mmCIF file of C-alpha atoms in Angstrom:
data_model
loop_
_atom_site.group_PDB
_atom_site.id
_atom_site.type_symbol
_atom_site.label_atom_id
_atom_site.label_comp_id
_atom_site.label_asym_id
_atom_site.label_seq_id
_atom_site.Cartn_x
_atom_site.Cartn_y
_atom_site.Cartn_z
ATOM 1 C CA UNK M 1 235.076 176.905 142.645
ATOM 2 C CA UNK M 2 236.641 179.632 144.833
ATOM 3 C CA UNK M 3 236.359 183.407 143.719
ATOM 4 C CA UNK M 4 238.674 186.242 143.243
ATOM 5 C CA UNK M 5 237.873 189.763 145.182
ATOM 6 C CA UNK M 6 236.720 189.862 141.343
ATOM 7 C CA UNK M 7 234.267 187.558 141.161
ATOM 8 C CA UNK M 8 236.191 185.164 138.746
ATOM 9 C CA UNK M 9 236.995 181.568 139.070
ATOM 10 C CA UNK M 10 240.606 180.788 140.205
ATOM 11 C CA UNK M 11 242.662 179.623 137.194
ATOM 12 C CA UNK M 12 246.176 178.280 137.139
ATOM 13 C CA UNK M 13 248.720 180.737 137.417
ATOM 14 C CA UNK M 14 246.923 182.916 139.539
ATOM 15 C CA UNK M 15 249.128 185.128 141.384
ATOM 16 C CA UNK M 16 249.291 185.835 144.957
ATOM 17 C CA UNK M 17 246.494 187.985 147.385
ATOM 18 C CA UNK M 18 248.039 190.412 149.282
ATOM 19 C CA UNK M 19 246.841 192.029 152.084
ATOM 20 C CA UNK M 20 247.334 193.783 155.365
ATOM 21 C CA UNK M 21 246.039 192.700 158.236
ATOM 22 C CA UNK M 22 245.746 193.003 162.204
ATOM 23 C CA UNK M 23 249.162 190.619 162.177
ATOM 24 C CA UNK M 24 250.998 191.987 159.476
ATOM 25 C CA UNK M 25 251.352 191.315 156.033
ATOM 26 C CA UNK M 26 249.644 188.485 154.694
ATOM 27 C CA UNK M 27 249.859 186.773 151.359
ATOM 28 C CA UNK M 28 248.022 183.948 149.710
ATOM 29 C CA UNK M 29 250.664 182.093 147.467
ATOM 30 C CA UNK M 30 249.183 179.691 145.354
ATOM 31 C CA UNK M 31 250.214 176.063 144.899
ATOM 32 C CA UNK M 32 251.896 175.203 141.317
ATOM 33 C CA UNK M 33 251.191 171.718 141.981
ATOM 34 C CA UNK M 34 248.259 171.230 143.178
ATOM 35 C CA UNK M 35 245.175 173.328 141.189
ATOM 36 C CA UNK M 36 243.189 175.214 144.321
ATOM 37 C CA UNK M 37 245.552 174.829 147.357
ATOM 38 C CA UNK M 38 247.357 177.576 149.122
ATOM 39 C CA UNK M 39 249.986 178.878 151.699
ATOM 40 C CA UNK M 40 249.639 181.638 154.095
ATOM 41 C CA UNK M 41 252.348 183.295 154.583
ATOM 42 C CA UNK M 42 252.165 186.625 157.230
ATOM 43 C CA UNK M 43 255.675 189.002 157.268
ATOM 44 C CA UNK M 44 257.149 186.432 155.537
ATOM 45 C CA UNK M 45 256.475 183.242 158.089
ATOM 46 C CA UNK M 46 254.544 180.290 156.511
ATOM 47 C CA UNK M 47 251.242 179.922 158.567
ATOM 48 C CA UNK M 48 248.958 177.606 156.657
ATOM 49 C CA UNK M 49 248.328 175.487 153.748
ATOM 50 C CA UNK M 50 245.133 174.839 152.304
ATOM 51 C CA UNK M 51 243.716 172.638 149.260
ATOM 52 C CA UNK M 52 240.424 173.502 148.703
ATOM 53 C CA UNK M 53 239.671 170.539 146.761
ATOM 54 C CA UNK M 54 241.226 167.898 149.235
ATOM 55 C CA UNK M 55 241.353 169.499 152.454
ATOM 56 C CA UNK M 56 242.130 166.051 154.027
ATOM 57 C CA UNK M 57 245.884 166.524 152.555
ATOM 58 C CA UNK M 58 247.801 168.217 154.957
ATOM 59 C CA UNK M 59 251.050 169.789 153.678
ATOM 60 C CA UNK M 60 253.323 171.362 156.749
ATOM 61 C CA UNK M 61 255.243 168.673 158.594
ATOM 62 C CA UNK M 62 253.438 170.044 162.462
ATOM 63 C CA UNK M 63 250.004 169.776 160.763
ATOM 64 C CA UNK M 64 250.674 166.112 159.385
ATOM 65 C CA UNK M 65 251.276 165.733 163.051
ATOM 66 C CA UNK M 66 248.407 167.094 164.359
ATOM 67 C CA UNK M 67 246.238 165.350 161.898
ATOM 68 C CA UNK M 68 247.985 161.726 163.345
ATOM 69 C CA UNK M 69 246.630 163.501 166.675
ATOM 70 C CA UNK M 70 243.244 164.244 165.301
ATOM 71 C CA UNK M 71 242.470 160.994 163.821
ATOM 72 C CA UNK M 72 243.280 158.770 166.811
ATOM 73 C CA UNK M 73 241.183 160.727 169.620
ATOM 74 C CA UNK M 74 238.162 158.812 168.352
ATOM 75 C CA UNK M 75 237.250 155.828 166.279
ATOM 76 C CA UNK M 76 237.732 157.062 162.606
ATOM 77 C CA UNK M 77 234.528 158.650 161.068
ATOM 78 C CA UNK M 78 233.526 159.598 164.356
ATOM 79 C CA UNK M 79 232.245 163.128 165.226
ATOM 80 C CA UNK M 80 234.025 165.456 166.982
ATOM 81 C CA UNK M 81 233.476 168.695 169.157
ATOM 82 C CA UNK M 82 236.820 170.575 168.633
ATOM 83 C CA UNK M 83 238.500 173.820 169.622
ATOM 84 C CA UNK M 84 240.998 175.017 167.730
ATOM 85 C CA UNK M 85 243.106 178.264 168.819
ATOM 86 C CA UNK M 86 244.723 179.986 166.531
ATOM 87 C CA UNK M 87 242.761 179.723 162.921
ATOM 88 C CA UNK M 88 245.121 180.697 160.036
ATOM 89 C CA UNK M 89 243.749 179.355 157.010
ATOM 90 C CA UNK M 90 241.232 177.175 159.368
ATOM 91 C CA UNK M 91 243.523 174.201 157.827
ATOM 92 C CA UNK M 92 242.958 171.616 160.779
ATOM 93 C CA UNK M 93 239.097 172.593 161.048
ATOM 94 C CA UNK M 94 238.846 171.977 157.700
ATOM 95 C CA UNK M 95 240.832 168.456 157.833
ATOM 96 C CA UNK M 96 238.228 167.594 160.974
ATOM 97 C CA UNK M 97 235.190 168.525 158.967
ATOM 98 C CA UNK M 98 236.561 166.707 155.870
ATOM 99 C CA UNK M 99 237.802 163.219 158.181
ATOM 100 C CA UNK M 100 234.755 163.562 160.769
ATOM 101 C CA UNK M 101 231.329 164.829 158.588
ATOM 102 C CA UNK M 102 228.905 166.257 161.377
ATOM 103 C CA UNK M 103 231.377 167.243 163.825
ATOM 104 C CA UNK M 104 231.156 170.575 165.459
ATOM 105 C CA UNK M 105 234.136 172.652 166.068
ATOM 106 C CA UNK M 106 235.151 176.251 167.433
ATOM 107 C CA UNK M 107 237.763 178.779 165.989
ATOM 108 C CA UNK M 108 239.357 181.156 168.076
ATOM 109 C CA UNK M 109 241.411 183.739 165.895
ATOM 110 C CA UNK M 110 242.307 187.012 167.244
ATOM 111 C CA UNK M 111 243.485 188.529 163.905
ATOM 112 C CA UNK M 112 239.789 189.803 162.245
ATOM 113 C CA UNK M 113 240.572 191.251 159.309
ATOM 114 C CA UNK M 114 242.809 187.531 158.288
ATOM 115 C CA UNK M 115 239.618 185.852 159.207
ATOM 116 C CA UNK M 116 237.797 187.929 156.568
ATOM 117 C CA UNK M 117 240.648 187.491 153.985
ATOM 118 C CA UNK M 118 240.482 183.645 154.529
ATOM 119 C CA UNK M 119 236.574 183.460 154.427
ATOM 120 C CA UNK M 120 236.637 185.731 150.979
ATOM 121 C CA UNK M 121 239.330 183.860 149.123
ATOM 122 C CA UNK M 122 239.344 180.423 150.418
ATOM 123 C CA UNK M 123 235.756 180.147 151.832
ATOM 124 C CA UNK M 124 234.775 177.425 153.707
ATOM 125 C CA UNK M 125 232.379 174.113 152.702
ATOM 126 C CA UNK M 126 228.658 175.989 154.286
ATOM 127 C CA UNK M 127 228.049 172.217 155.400
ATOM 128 C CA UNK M 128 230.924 172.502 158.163
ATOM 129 C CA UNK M 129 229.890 172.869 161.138
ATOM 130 C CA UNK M 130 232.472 175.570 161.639
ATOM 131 C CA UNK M 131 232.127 178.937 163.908
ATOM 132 C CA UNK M 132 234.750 181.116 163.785
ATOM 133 C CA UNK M 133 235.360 183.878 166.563
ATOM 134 C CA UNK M 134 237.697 186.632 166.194
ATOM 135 C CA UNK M 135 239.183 187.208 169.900
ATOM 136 C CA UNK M 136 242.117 186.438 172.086
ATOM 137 C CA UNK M 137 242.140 182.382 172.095
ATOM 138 C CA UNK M 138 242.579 181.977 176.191
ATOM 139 C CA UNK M 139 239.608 184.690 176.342
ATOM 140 C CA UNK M 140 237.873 182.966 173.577
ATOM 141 C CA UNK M 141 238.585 179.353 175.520
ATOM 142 C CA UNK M 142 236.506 180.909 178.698
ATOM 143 C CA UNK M 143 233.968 181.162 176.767
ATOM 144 C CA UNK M 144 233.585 177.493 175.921
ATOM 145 C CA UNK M 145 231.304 175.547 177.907
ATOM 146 C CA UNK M 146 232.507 173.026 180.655
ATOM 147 C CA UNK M 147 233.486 169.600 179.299
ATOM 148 C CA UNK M 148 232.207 170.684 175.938
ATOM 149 C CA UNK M 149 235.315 169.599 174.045
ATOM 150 C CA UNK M 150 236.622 166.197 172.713
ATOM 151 C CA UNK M 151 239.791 168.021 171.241
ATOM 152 C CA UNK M 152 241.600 170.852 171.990
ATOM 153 C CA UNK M 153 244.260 172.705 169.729
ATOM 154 C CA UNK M 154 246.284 175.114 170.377
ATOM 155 C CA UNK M 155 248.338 176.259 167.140
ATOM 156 C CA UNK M 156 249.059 180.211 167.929
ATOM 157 C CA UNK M 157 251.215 182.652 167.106
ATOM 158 C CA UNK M 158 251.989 186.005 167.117
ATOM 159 C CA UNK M 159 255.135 187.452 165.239
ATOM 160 C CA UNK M 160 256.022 183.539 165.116
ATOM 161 C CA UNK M 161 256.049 183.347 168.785
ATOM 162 C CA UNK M 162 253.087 181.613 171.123
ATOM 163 C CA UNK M 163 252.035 184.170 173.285
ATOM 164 C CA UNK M 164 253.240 184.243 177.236
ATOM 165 C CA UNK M 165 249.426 183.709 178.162
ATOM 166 C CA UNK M 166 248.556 180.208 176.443
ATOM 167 C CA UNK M 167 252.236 178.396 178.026
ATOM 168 C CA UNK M 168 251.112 178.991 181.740
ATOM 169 C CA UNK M 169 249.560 175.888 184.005
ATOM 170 C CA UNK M 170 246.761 178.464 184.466
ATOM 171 C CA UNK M 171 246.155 178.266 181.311
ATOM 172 C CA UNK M 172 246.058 174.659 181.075
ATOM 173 C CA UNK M 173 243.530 175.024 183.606
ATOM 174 C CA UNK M 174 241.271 176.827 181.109
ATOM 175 C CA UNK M 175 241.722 173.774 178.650
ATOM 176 C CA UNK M 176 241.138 171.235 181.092
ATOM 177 C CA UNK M 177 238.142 172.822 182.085
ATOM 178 C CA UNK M 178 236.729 172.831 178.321
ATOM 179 C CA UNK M 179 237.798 169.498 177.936
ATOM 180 C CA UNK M 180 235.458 166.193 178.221
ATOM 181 C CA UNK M 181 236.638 164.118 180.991
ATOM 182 C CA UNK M 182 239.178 161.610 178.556
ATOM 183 C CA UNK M 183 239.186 164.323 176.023
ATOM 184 C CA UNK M 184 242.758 165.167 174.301
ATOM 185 C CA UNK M 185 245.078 168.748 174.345
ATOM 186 C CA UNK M 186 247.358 169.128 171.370
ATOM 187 C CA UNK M 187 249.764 171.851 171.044
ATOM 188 C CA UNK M 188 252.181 173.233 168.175
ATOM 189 C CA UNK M 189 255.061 174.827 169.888
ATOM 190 C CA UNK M 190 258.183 175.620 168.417
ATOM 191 C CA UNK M 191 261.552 176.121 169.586
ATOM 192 C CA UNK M 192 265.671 175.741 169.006
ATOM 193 C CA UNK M 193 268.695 175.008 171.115
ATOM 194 C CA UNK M 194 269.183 174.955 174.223
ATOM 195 C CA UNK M 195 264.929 173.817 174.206
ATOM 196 C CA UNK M 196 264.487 175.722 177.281
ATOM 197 C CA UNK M 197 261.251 176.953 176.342
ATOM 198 C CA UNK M 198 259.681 173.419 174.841
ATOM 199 C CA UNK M 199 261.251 171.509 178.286
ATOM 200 C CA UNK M 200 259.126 173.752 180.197
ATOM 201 C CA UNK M 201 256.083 173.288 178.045
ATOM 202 C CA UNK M 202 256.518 169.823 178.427
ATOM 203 C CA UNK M 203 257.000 170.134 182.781
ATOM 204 C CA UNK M 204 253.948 172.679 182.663
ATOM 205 C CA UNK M 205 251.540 169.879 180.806
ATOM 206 C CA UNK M 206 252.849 167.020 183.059
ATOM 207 C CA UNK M 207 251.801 169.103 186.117
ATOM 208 C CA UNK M 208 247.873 169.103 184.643
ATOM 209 C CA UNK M 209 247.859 165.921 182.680
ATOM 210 C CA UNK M 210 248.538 161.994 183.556
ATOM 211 C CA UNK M 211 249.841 160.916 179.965
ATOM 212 C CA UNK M 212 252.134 162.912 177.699
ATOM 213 C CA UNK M 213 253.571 162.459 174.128
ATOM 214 C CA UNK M 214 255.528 164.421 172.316
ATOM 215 C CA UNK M 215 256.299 164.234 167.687
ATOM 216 C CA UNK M 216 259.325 165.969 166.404
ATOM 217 C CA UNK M 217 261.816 165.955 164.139
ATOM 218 C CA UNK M 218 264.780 164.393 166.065
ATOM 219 C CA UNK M 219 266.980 167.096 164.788
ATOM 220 C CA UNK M 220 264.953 169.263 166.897
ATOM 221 C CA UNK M 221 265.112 167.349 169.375
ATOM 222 C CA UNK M 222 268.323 166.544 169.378
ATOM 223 C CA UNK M 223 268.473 170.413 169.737
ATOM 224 C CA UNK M 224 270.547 171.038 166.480
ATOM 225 C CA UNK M 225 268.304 173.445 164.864
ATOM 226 C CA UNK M 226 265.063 175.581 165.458
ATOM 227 C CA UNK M 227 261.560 173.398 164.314
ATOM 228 C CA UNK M 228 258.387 172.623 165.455
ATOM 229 C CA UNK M 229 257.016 169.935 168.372
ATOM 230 C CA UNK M 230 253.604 168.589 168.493
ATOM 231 C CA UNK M 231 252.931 167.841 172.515
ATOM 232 C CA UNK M 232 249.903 165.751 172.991
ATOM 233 C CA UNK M 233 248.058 165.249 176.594
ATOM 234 C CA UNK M 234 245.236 163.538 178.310
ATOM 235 C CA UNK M 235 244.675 161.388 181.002
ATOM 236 C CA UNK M 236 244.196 158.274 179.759
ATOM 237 C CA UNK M 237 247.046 156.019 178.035
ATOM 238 C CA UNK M 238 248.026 157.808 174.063
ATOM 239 C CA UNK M 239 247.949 155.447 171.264
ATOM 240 C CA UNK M 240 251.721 155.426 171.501
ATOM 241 C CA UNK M 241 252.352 152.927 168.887
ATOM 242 C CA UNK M 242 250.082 153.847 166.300
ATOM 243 C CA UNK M 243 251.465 157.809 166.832
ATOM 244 C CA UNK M 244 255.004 156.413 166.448
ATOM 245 C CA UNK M 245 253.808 154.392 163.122
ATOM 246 C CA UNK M 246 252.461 157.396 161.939
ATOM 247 C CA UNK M 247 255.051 159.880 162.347
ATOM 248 C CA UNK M 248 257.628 157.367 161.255
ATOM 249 C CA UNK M 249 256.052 156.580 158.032
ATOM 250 C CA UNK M 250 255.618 160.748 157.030
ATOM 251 C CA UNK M 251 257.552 162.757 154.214
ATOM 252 C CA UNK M 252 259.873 164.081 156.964
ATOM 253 C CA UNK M 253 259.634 161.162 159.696
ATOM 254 C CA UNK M 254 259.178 162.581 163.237
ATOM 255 C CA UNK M 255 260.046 160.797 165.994
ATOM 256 C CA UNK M 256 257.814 160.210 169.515
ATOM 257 C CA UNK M 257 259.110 160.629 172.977
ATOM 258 C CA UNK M 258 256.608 159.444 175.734
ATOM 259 C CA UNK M 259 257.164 157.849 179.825
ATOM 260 C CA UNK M 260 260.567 158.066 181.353
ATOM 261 C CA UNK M 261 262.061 159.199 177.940
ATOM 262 C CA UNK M 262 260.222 162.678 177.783
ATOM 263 C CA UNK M 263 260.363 162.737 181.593
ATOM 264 C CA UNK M 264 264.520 162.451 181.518
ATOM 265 C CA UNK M 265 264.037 165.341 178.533
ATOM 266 C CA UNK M 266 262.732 167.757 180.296
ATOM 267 C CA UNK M 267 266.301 167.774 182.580
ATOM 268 C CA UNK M 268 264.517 168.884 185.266
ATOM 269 C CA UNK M 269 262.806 172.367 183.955
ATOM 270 C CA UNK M 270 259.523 173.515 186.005
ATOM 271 C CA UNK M 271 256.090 173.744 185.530
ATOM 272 C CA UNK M 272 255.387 177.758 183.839
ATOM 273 C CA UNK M 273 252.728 180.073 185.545
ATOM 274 C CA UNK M 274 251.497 183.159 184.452
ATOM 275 C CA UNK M 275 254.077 185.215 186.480
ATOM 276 C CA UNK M 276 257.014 183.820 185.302
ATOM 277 C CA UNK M 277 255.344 182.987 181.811
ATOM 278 C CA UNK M 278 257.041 184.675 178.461
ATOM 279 C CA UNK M 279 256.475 183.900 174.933
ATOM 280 C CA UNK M 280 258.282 181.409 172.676
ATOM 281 C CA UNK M 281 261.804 182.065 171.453
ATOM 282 C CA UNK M 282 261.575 183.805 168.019
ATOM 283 C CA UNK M 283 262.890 181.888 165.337
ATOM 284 C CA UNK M 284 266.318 182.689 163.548
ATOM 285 C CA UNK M 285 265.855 184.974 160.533
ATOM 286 C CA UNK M 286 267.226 181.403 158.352
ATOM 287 C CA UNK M 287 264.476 179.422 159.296
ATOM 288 C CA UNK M 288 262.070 181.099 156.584
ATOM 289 C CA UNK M 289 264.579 181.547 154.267
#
């Protein structure tokens, strides 16, 4: 079992670990249904969820998503090299290592001292194949070798908005380059009416990648309230079907827009580059309430 800073098992009813760090304020809220699982929560924004003793389950709608993502890139079972930027509570790295034994993946997480608060209270299987880096994920991403990658994620934020830097084509360069030729680029972005910012996200991926999907809520797509949109790209044809299955069939169904359909959504908006590139909308002060 996990420990407390005090050295004692975690029990039910444990209360929350709170903690400053680079980000802000971060706080480990414990699960009252589920014995050893966990939210992160920084200033007040949910981040993460972790169960340490099923970290296959996936709890927040966009990770559900990304897991659908993660467990079509490859036959299931098989090994994966993965990046993920942006760690959190290293959910997703967690659900690889738990889905794929004997993959090896790479965590890119600016904020240090959450790294250390997430390795202390909700420490990691020491059979993962896990390395964690503290640095700035597109600096972090230049460090990865050439067509090292099977998967990339990108799931940051900062203040609950994705940095200028990661929405530019240059830096869908930098993932390209990482990536194995056929190898997939998932991204969490997030985003409210008018969907300015997630039309251009979707213009800026089209300009670096043949096939594009995109898994949403269609509320949020519809653009009737602020929520989260897993965009998925590669060059070779997405399991369309199977992702639309998928999403379809969880707790909150999502709904897939791929081909002419996410084309015609976009209405036109044009690829980002890193001069004209600024960070995500920040969400309404209602969305965490």
């Amino acid at each position: 079992m996990g420990k407390s800073r005090s050295g004692r098992s975690r029990q039910a009813g444990e209360q929350a670990v709170v903690e400053n760090v680079d980000g802000g304020l971060a706080e480990l809220i414990p699960d009252r249904e589920r014995r050893r699982a966990w939210t992160l929560v920084i200033d007040g924004a949910p981040q993460s969820h972790v169960d340490l003793d099923d970290p296959a389950y996936l709890s927040f709608e966009y990770q559900r998503r990304l897991g659908h993502v993660i467990d079509l890139t490859a036959p299931a079972g098989r090994p994966l090299q993965a990046v993920h930027l942006g760690g959190g509570a290293l959910t997703l790295a967690r659900y690889v290592a738990a889905t794929r034994p004997r993959s090896t993946q790479q965590v890119v997480e600016r904020d240090a001292a959450l790294v250390r608060l997430v390795r202390r209270e909700l420490p990691l299987d020491p059979n993962a194949r896990i390395r964690v880096r503290s640095a700035d994920a597109r600096a972090g991403l230049a460090k990865v070798p050439d067509g090292w990658a099977d998967l990339v994620v990108s799931d940051v934020f900062s203040g609950a908005r994705t940095p200028a830097h990661l929405t530019s084509t240059e830096f869908l360069d930098e993932v390209r380059r990482a990536l194995k030729p056929g190898g997939v680029y998932a991204a969490n972005l997030a985003d409210g009416p008018p969907l300015a910012h997630l039309r251009g996200q979707i213009a800026t991926a089209a300009a670096r990648f043949a096939e594009l999907a995109l898994v949403a809520d269609p509320t949020v797509l519809r653009g009737k309230r602020f929520g989260n949109a897993v965009l998925v790209a590669c060059d070779h044809p997405l399991p369309v079907a199977e992702l639309t299955r998928r999403a379809a069939s969880d707790p909150h169904p999502g709904r897939v827009e791929h081909g002419r359909a996410l084309t015609d959504f976009t209405g036109g908006a044009l690829p980002v580059t890193d001069l004209a590139a600024v960070a995500s909308p920040a969400p309404p002060p209602s969305v965490f309430r």
